[in-house]
Coordinates of C-alpha atoms in Angstrom, one line a residue:
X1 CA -94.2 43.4 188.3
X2 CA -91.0 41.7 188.1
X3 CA -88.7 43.4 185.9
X4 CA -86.7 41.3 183.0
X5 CA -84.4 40.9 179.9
X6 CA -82.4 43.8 181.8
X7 CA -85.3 46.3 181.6
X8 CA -85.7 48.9 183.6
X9 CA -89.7 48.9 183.8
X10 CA -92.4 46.5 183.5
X11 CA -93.8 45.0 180.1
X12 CA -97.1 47.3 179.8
X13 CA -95.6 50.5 180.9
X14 CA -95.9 52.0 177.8
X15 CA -98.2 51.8 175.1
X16 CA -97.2 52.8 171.4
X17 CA -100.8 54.4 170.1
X18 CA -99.8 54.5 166.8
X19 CA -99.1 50.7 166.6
X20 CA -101.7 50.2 169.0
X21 CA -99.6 47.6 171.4
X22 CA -97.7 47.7 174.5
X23 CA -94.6 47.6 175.3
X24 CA -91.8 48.6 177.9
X25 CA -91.2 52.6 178.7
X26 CA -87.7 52.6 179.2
X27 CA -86.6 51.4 175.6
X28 CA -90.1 52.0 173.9
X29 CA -90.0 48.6 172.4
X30 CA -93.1 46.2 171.9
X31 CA -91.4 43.3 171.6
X32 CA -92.2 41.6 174.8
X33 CA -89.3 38.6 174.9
X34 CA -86.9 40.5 173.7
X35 CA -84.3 41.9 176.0
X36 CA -83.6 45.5 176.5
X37 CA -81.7 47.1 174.1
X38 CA -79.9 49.7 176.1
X39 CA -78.9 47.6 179.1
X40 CA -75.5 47.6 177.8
X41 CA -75.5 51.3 177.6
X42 CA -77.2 51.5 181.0
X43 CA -74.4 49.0 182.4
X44 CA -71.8 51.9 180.9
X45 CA -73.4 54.6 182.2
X46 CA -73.7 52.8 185.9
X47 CA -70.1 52.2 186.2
X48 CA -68.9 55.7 184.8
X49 CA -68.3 58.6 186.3
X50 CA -69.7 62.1 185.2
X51 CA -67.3 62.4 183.2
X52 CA -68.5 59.7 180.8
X53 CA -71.8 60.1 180.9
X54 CA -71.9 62.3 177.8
X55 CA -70.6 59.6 176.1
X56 CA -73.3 57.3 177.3
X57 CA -76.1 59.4 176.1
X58 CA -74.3 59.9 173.1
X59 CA -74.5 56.4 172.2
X60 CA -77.9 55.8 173.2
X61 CA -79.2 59.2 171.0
X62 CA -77.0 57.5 168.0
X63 CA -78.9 54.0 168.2
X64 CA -82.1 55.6 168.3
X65 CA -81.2 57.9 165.6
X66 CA -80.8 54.3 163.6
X67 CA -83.8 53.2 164.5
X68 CA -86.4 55.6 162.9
X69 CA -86.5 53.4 159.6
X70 CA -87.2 50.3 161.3
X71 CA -90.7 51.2 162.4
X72 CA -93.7 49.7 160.4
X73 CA -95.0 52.4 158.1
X74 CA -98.3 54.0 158.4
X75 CA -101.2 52.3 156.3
X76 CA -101.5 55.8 154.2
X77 CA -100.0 59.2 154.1
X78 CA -102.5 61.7 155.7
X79 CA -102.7 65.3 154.4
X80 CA -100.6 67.8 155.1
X81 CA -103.4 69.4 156.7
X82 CA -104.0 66.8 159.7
X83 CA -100.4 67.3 161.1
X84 CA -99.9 69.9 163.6
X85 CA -96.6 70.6 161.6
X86 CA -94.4 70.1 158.8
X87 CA -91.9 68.0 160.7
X88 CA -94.6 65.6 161.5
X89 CA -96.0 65.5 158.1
X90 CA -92.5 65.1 156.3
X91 CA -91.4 62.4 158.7
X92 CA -94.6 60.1 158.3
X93 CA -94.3 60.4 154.9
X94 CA -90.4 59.6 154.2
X95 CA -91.4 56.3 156.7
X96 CA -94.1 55.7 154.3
X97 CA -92.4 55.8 151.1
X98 CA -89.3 54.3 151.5
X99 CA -90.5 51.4 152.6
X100 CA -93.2 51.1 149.6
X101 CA -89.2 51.8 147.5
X102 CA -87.5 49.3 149.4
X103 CA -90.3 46.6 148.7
X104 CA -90.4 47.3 144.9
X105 CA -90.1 44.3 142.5
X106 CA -89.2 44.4 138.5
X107 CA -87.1 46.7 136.7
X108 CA -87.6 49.9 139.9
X109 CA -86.2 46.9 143.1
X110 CA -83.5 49.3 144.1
X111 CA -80.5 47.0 145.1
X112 CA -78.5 46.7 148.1
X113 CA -75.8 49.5 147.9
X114 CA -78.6 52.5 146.8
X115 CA -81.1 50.9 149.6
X116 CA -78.1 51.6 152.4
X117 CA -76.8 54.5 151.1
X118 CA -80.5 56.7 150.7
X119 CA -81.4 54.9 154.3
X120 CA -78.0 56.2 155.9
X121 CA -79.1 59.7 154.0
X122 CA -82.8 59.7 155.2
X123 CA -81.7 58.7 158.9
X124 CA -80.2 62.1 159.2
X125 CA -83.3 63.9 158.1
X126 CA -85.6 61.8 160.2
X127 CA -83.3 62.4 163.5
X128 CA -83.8 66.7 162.7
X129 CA -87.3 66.0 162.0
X130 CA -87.6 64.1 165.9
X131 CA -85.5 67.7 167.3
X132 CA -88.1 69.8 168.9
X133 CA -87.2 73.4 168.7
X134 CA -85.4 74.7 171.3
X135 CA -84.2 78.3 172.4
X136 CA -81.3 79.0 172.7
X137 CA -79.7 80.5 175.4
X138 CA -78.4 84.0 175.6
X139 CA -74.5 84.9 174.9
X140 CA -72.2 83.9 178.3
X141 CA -71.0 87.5 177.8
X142 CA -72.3 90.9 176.1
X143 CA -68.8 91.1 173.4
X144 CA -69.6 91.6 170.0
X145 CA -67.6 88.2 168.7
X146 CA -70.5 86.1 171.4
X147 CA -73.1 88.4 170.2
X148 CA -72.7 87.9 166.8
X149 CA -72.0 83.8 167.5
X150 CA -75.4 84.2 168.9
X151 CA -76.9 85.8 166.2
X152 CA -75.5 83.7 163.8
X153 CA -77.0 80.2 165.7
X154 CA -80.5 81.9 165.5
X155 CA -80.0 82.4 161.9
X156 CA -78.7 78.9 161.2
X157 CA -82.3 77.3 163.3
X158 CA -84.6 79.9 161.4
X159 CA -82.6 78.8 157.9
X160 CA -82.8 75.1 159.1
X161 CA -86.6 75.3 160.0
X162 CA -87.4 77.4 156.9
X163 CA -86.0 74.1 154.9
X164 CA -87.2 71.7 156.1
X165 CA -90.6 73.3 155.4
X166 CA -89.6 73.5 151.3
X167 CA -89.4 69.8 151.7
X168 CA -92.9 69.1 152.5
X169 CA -94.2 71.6 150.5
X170 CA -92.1 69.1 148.1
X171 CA -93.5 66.2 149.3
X172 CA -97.2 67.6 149.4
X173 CA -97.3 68.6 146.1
X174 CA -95.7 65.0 144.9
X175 CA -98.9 63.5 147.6
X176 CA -101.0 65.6 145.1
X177 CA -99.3 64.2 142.3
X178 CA -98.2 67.8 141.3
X179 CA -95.0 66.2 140.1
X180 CA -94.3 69.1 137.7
X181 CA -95.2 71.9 140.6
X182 CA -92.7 69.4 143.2
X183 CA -90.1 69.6 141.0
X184 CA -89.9 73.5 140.5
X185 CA -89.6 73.1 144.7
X186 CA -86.8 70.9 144.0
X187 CA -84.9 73.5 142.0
X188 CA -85.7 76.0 143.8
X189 CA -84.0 74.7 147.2
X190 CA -81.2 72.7 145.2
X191 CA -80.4 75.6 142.7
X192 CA -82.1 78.4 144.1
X193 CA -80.7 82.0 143.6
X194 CA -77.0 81.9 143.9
X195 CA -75.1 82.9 140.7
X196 CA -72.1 80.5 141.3
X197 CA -72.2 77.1 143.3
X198 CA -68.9 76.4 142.8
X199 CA -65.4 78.4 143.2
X200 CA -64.6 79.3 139.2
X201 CA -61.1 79.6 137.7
X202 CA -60.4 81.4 135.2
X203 CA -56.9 82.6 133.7
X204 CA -55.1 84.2 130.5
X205 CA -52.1 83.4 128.9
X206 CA -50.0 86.1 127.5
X207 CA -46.9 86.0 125.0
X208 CA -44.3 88.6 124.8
X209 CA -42.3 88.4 121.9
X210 CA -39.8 90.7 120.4
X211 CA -36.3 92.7 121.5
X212 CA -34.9 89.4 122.9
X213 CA -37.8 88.4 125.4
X214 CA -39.3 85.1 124.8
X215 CA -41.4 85.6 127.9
X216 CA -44.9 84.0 128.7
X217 CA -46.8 84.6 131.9
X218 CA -50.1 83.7 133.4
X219 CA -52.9 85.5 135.0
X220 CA -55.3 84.3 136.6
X221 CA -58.8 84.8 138.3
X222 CA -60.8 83.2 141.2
X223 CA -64.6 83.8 141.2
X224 CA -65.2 82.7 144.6
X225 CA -68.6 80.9 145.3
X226 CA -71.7 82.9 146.0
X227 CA -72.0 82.3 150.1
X228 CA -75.1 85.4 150.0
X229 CA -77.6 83.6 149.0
X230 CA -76.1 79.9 149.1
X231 CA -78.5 77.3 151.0
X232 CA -78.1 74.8 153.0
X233 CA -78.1 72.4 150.2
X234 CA -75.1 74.5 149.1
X235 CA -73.5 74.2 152.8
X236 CA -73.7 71.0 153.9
X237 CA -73.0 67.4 152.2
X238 CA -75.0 65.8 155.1
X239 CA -78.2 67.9 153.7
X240 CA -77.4 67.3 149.9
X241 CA -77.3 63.1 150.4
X242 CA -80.7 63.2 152.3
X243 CA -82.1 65.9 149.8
X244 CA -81.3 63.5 146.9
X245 CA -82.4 60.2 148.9
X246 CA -86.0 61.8 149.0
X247 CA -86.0 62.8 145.4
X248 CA -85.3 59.5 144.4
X249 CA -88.3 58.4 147.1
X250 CA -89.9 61.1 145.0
X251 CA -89.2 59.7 141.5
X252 CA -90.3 56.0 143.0
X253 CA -93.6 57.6 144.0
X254 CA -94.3 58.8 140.5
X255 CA -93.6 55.5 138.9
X256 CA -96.2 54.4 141.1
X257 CA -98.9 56.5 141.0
X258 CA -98.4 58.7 138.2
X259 CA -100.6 61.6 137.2
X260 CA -103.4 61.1 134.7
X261 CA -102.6 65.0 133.5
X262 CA -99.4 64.9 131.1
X263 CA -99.1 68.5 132.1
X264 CA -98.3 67.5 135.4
X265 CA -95.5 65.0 135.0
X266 CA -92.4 65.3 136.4
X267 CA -89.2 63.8 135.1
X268 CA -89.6 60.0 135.0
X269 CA -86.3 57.5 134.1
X270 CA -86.7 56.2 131.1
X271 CA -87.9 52.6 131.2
X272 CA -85.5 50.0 130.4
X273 CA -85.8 49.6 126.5
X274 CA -86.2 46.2 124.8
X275 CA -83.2 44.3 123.2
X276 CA -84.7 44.3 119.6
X277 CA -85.4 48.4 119.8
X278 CA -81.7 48.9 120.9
X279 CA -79.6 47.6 117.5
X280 CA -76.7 46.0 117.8
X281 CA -73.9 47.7 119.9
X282 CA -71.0 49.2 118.1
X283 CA -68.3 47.3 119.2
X284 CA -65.4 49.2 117.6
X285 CA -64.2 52.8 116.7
X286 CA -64.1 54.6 112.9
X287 CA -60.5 54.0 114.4
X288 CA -59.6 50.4 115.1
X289 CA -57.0 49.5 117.6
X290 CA -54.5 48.5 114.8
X291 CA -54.2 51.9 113.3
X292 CA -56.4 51.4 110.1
X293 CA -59.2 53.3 109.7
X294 CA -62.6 51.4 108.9
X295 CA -66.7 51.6 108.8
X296 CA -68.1 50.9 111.9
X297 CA -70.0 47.5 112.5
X298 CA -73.5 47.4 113.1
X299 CA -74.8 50.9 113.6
X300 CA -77.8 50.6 111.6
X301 CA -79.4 46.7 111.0
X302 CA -82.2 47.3 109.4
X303 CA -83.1 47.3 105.7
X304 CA -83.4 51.0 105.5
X305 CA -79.2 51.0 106.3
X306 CA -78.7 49.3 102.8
X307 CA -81.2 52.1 101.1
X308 CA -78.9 54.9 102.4
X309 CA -76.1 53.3 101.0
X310 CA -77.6 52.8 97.7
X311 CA -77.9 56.9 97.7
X312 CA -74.5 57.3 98.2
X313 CA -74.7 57.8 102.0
X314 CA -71.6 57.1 103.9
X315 CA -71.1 57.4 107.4
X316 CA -67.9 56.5 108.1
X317 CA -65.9 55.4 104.4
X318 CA -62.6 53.9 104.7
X319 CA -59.4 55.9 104.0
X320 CA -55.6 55.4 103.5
X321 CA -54.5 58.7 105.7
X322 CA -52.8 58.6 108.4
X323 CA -54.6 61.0 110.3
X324 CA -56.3 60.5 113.3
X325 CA -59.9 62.1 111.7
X326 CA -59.3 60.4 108.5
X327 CA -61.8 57.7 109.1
X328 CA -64.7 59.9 109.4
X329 CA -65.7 60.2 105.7
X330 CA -68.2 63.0 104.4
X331 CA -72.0 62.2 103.8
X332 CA -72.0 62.2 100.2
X333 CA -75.2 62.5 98.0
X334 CA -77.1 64.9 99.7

C-alpha cells in the first residue's frame, strides 16, 4: 500500500466495529481523504529530542481527549447489564444523551454557551472513563512520608473508581426512568454525609461599658469544612462541572421520556408559562424613584382585583410619611 495524507499506515488497517467501517490504525480515523490528524505532532515528535517527547504525547493524549464527543452515538443505550463494566456503560450512555440534548428543538434547544460549557465538563469524564486501571508502583523508598504518599494514591483510585460507579447507578436508574430513585443518587454523591461543605464563620461582638472604658472587641470562630467524609464532588471543581453537566443530560432525558408513574418523577423545570397566565409585570416599587410612596401598577388584572378592593383590601395604600416602609399599607377588612 502506498501510504498518504501524512499517514503512517495504510487506509484499511483498522477497522472501527462499532461503526462498522475502516479506517487507518495510526489515527483511528474512517475518513478515508482526509489527512492524518497527528502528522503535525508526529513531525514534533521526529525532530525532538527525548527531552520533548513528553510534550509530544502530551498533546496527542489532549486532542484525543477532545475527541470523545465527536463520535456518532450508539442507535440505543444498552443495559447496564451487557457492559462488562461501569466505565463502559456510563461512557456509551453520556455519548448517547448528549447528543439527543444537543439536537433538541423548542423551548429545551440548549444554546451555544451551556452546549460548550457541559461538553468541556463531560470531556473530562469521558477521558477517566477511557483510563484503564493501572497499579501503581510500589514507594521508591520504605520512609513513612513515601509510604503514606503511597497509601494515599491507592486511596484516591479506589475513591475515584467507587465514583464513578454512583454515576451509573445514576444513570441506570434514570435508563429505568427511576427519576425519583436517580435523584436520591444524586444527593447522595453531591451532599452526601459531611456536616459542613463549606468553611463557616462565625463571631461575637462584645461591649464593655462603665469605669471609663468604652471598649468593644470581637471574637470570632472558624468551623473548618468537614474533609472526613467530604467527596470528591466536594474536592475537586473539575468533578463538580462534569457531575452537573450529566444532571442536566439527566433532566433532558426526563423531559423526553418521562415516567408514566407520578411517584417516580424527578424534579422537572418548570415549562415556560404563557404570556396571558403571567399578568402584567410590576414595573415599579411601593417606593417610586422620586421618593413618594404609591400603589403598585398592575399586580392583579383581573376582575377579582376590583372585588378585593371593594372589601376594603389594600395592598399597598398611599401615605404621606417619610419613611422608607411607609408605603406598605395594612390589609384592612379582614
Amino acid at each position: 500500500g502506498v501510504l498518504v495524507g501524512g499517514h503512517r499506515s495504510v487506509w484499511g488497517s483498522f477497522f472501527d466495529a462499532e461503526r462498522k467501517c475502516w479506517g487507518y490504525a495510526c489515527c483511528r480515523s474512517s475518513a478515508k481523504a482526509e489527512a492524518c490528524p497527528l502528522h503535525k505532532v508526529q513531525e514534533v515528535a521526529a525532530d525532538s529530542s527525548e527531552d520533548e517527547d513528553p510534550a509530544a504525547a502530551k498533546a496527542e493524549r489532549l486532542w484525543k481527549a477532545g475527541k470523545h464527543l465527536d463520535h456518532p452515538p450508539p442507535a440505543t443505550v444498552e443495559p447496564r447489564s451487557s457492559f462488562p463494566t461501569s466505565e463502559e456503560y456510563l461512557y456509551q450512555f453520556v455519548l448517547y444523551w448528549f447528543h439527543s440534548w444537543e439536537k433538541s428543538d423548542g423551548p429545551e434547544k440548549p444554546d451555544a454557551k451551556a452546549l460548550q460549557h457541559n461538553r468541556e465538563a463531560l470531556l473530562v469524564l469521558m477521558e477517566q472513563l477511557q483510563q484503564k486501571d493501572q497499579k501503581l508502583p510500589e514507594p521508591a523508598s520504605r520512609s513513612r512520608v513515601d509510604r503514606q504518599r503511597h497509601r494515599d494514591a491507592v486511596s484516591a483510585q479506589v475513591a475515584q473508581k467507587a465514583f464513578l460507579s454512583s454515576l451509573a447507578d445514576f444513570c441506570e436508574l434514570a435508563s429505568d426512568r427511576e427519576y425519583a430513585k436517580a435523584n436520591d443518587v444524586y444527593i447522595g454523591f453531591t451532599i452526601g454525609k459531611a456536616t459542613w461543605h463549606s468553611h463557616l464563620d462565625l463571631g461575637e461582638q462584645r461591649a464593655h461599658w462603665g469605669g471609663g472604658c468604652s471598649l468593644r472587641t470581637m471574637q470570632k470562630q472558624t468551623i473548618q469544612k468537614d474533609h472526613a467524609n467530604a467527596s470528591l464532588f466536594d474536592s475537586d471543581p473539575a468533578v463538580q462541572r462534569y457531575v452537573h453537566a450529566l444532571k442536566r443530560i439527566v433532566t433532558h432525558m426526563q423531559g423526553v421520556q418521562p415516567s408514566a408513574d407520578p411517584s417516580k418523577q424527578g424534579h422537572v423545570p418548570a415549562p415556560i408559562p404563557d404570556p396571558s397566565e403571567t399578568g402584567v409585570p410590576m414595573m415599579r416599587d411601593i417606593r417610586a424613584s422620586d421618593g413618594t410612596c404609591r400603589e403598585p401598577e398592575g399586580v392583579c388584572p383581573d376582575e377579582a382585583y376590583q372585588v378585593s378592593r371593594d372589601r376594603g383590601l389594600a395592598f399597598g395604600s398611599e401615605s404621606g410619611k417619610a419613611h422608607p416602609f411607609a408605603g406598605i399599607g395594612n390589609a384592612r377588612g379582614v
